């Protein structure tokens, strides 16, 4: 997803901007660019491909300027190319602008501008905005930006500079995050779409709200609304540092994050799990116990991996707490006519807290009067701020595009919610204690699975040349089968299908042959025998089986070509363990194929467009 960095101060802007772009690489992008203003002259460098390409280009020049803006682009309008890369300028090259989001009425505006004699260089919606600012610019950059924003529809996070005005950097947001960094003695300022781009320089930040505009000079910062009313603001302290973002000795962020899971799962339950009472406390929900007791229906809205976690939540809450749950794709929910009454509670689940579809689902639910709670990782994200309350994952920044640790943290939080709701309703103290103790054991059990990394890598080597995979699971592990297939396809580009094991015979079984291996989650639970039958169905068609089974299961070897053993836990928590080998398998298969694991093609870490 696109990323923005801006700087104004007394230091050379280029190294700061370049460093910021590198920090934003994890978000996924296809081109990058920088605009620097020096002595009334604006210089723009932009190029398709990696930030390193940009560096090669800029290093050959004498890049000067103590004010500048920079961008990593993830194409939405127009192909990835040098011309479509940001910054974009007006036709007089006086204004440079970078933009995250989508200008929805850009076609009409572009036609109008063309009639007025403006010629366009790129295919982007962003250039329309740059041209508009240029059109209204008469020496006052703030006025020009406000006038342009007044007529655009859609979403934006922008940073703008003017060649003849080297002492002012303007930013604005609507629907696309933007954070202001306060530098040394408030004599230099940063602007970024994501705090990780500026955390090396400052930990003091202001999160802009929708329809906020920020004016940064070399010794002041001012936040206003789009009617120029000055707004007060809160300064937040970022609690992660640059070293947290490094790969920590692993080849990829994804692998590092897989290995962090014993710790991140522990963090998700820290201070929340009350083992002796067999329950959990989730203070951030901002709901009094009475309200929680009264709800009789929960809706989860989420996308991708977060949606898979929500499905696990559905199985857990219905089974243990007896509350009816519906899981919706956020992208569908926002355009449906969902039924929400006073006893329905809506949860949105999002690692980034910035996913456009999930944010829209949150707003739609709120419009309908629902109490909406967020389960998010990113503190201060849009979803975290706009929901009525919620629970943070405390998993630390997830850099790898393929979500891993956020998934297990989401399931941990959902297990805590299940305990809380369950103990208010139908589970006994002793059953609550059993669940709580099992949850407490999970981090060590994950550690045990991670020790099998090398043997999982060997299995991956055997299968890395296959082009099609089937993932099968049932009950609590059906969503894990979906997640395993998603992990494999997004980082290795291998076609993978995830299915509820018994559903396979209703169609997908037609795909099975000797070249399509099946990864089957076959745990010693109440439906073990049924899953074994499903394995037989695959084997009868020549399919190879990689089974995820429980330690001590002596039978499974007879049925599977390879077995990865995991410790036994209670059924509802088994996804927290069964997903680990699937993450490792996907990782090693992708690594064998030489794929770009942390930034897979066509994917972005945070999908802030519809
Ligand atoms: C998959 C993945 C995506 C995200 C989805 C939602 O590995 O990362 O499917 O899960 O885009 O993102 P969040 O959770 O940030 O809302």
GROMACS .gro file of C-alpha atoms and ligand atoms in nm, residues 303-306 349-353 355 358 401-403 410 486-487 490 605 607, ligand 1:
model
   36
  303UNK     CA    1  -1.100  -0.931   0.577
  304UNK     CA    2  -0.848  -1.197   0.481
  305UNK     CA    3  -0.659  -1.357   0.766
  306UNK     CA    4  -0.855  -1.152   1.019
  349UNK     CA    5  -1.113  -0.736   1.351
  350UNK     CA    6  -0.809  -0.587   1.183
  351UNK     CA    7  -0.437  -0.617   1.239
  352UNK     CA    8  -0.358  -0.281   1.080
  353UNK     CA    9  -0.671  -0.103   1.194
  355UNK     CA   10  -0.823  -0.168   0.620
  358UNK     CA   11  -1.327  -0.297   0.764
  401UNK     CA   12   0.285  -0.888   0.433
  402UNK     CA   13   0.155  -1.236   0.511
  403UNK     CA   14  -0.012  -1.210   0.848
  410UNK     CA   15  -0.655  -1.248   1.732
  486UNK     CA   16  -0.412  -1.836   0.191
  487UNK     CA   17  -0.059  -1.831   0.336
  490UNK     CA   18   0.001  -1.530  -0.121
  605UNK     CA   19   0.033  -0.498   0.405
  607UNK     CA   20  -0.523  -0.233   0.216
  611LIG     C1   21  -0.307  -1.225   0.468
  611LIG     C2   22  -0.324  -1.086   0.501
  611LIG     C3   23  -0.449  -1.018   0.459
  611LIG     C4   24  -0.502  -0.934   0.577
  611LIG     C5   25  -0.623  -0.851   0.532
  611LIG     C6   26  -0.683  -0.775   0.647
  611LIG     O1   27  -0.185  -1.274   0.511
  611LIG     O2   28  -0.239  -1.027   0.560
  611LIG     O3   29  -0.544  -1.109   0.416
  611LIG     O4   30  -0.535  -1.021   0.680
  611LIG     O5   31  -0.585  -0.763   0.431
  611LIG     O6   32  -0.588  -0.692   0.706
  611LIG     P1   33  -0.610  -0.629   0.849
  611LIG     O7   34  -0.612  -0.740   0.948
  611LIG     O8   35  -0.497  -0.535   0.868
  611LIG     O9   36  -0.743  -0.559   0.844
   0.00000   0.00000   0.00000
